């Protein structure tokens, strides 16, 4: 097990619950991690089933992303051709966080 895994999971869950639209760099900075360390941690959390990755094609945006202003749905937006990747806490991850309280 990674030292501090539960600590990081709980902190990431709290950031997700805040509904802020955060970048990888911002979250890594708030956790005092380098961006590559943070990505490694996300991969481990996903493999353990605590997080899941969701890739949304910008062309099919429904405006449901956390903090979404539907800017990616516009055909005039520079985001129109890009996919958005975001992470979601799974029920297992939420359960782990609940047990830590």
Tab-separated table of C-alpha atoms in Angstrom:
chain	number	residue	atom	x	y	z
A	1	UNK	CA	0.000	0.000	0.000
A	2	UNK	CA	1.101	3.536	-0.661
A	3	UNK	CA	1.944	5.514	2.424
A	4	UNK	CA	-0.737	8.168	2.812
A	5	UNK	CA	-3.066	6.587	0.233
A	6	UNK	CA	-6.181	7.057	2.369
A	7	UNK	CA	-5.152	10.640	3.182
A	8	UNK	CA	-4.841	11.500	-0.517
A	9	UNK	CA	-8.074	9.686	-1.413
A	10	UNK	CA	-9.988	11.660	1.199
A	11	UNK	CA	-8.436	14.987	0.078
A	12	UNK	CA	-9.208	14.262	-3.585
A	13	UNK	CA	-12.794	13.280	-2.657
A	14	UNK	CA	-13.215	16.581	-0.814
A	15	UNK	CA	-12.013	18.501	-3.880
A	16	UNK	CA	-14.431	16.553	-6.086
A	17	UNK	CA	-17.292	17.309	-3.702
A	18	UNK	CA	-16.471	21.021	-3.882
A	19	UNK	CA	-17.622	20.987	-7.539
A	20	UNK	CA	-14.719	23.243	-8.531
A	21	UNK	CA	-13.448	22.862	-12.071
A	22	UNK	CA	-9.817	22.016	-11.280
A	23	UNK	CA	-6.904	21.129	-13.523
A	24	UNK	CA	-4.431	18.324	-12.856
A	25	UNK	CA	-1.763	20.894	-12.089
A	26	UNK	CA	-3.947	22.721	-9.570
A	27	UNK	CA	-4.888	19.563	-7.702
A	28	UNK	CA	-1.295	18.297	-7.698
A	29	UNK	CA	-0.174	21.642	-6.299
A	30	UNK	CA	-2.814	21.570	-3.550
A	31	UNK	CA	-1.625	18.080	-2.596
A	32	UNK	CA	2.039	19.171	-2.667
A	33	UNK	CA	2.809	16.636	-5.401
A	34	UNK	CA	4.488	16.944	-8.763
A	35	UNK	CA	2.062	16.496	-11.651
A	36	UNK	CA	3.627	13.157	-12.667
A	37	UNK	CA	3.335	11.884	-9.070
A	38	UNK	CA	-0.307	12.916	-9.014
A	39	UNK	CA	-1.022	11.117	-12.309
A	40	UNK	CA	0.625	7.978	-10.924
A	41	UNK	CA	-1.552	8.228	-7.814
A	42	UNK	CA	-4.694	8.601	-9.964
A	43	UNK	CA	-3.716	5.501	-11.948
A	44	UNK	CA	-3.279	3.507	-8.735
A	45	UNK	CA	-6.633	4.746	-7.398
A	46	UNK	CA	-8.299	3.755	-10.643
A	47	UNK	CA	-6.710	0.278	-10.603
A	48	UNK	CA	-7.892	-0.210	-7.014
A	49	UNK	CA	-11.431	0.779	-8.048
A	50	UNK	CA	-11.676	3.933	-5.944
A	51	UNK	CA	-11.838	6.284	-8.964
A	52	UNK	CA	-12.999	5.893	-12.518
A	53	UNK	CA	-11.938	7.840	-15.579
A	54	UNK	CA	-14.564	9.355	-17.812
A	55	UNK	CA	-13.661	10.746	-21.220
A	56	UNK	CA	-16.294	12.974	-22.713
A	57	UNK	CA	-16.181	13.783	-26.388
A	58	UNK	CA	-16.597	17.536	-26.696
A	59	UNK	CA	-18.996	17.035	-29.594
A	60	UNK	CA	-21.404	15.194	-27.302
A	61	UNK	CA	-21.193	17.544	-24.334
A	62	UNK	CA	-24.439	17.742	-22.427
A	63	UNK	CA	-23.262	20.422	-20.003
A	64	UNK	CA	-23.192	17.959	-17.078
A	65	UNK	CA	-19.491	18.154	-16.197
A	66	UNK	CA	-18.681	19.676	-12.802
A	67	UNK	CA	-18.250	23.407	-13.324
A	68	UNK	CA	-19.345	23.127	-16.980
A	69	UNK	CA	-20.446	26.261	-18.744
A	70	UNK	CA	-21.191	24.313	-21.940
A	71	UNK	CA	-18.331	26.120	-23.701
A	72	UNK	CA	-17.177	22.827	-25.203
A	73	UNK	CA	-20.542	22.366	-26.944
A	74	UNK	CA	-20.025	25.439	-29.089
A	75	UNK	CA	-18.794	24.764	-32.616
A	76	UNK	CA	-16.893	28.044	-32.401
A	77	UNK	CA	-14.994	27.040	-29.290
A	78	UNK	CA	-11.363	25.963	-29.442
A	79	UNK	CA	-12.439	23.079	-27.198
A	80	UNK	CA	-14.875	21.709	-29.777
A	81	UNK	CA	-12.348	19.234	-31.195
A	82	UNK	CA	-10.932	18.079	-27.842
A	83	UNK	CA	-11.982	15.388	-25.420
A	84	UNK	CA	-12.328	16.175	-21.749
A	85	UNK	CA	-11.081	13.664	-19.205
A	86	UNK	CA	-12.338	13.796	-15.667
A	87	UNK	CA	-12.370	11.499	-12.673
A	88	UNK	CA	-15.257	10.349	-10.561
A	89	UNK	CA	-15.218	8.708	-7.153
A	90	UNK	CA	-16.739	5.230	-7.280
A	91	UNK	CA	-19.084	3.800	-4.669
A	92	UNK	CA	-16.133	1.794	-3.351
A	93	UNK	CA	-14.028	4.959	-3.068
A	94	UNK	CA	-16.871	6.810	-1.353
A	95	UNK	CA	-17.248	3.914	1.073
A	96	UNK	CA	-13.521	3.979	1.892
A	97	UNK	CA	-13.719	7.722	2.565
A	98	UNK	CA	-16.760	7.212	4.809
A	99	UNK	CA	-14.894	4.670	6.898
A	100	UNK	CA	-12.033	7.142	7.392
A	101	UNK	CA	-14.191	9.823	8.997
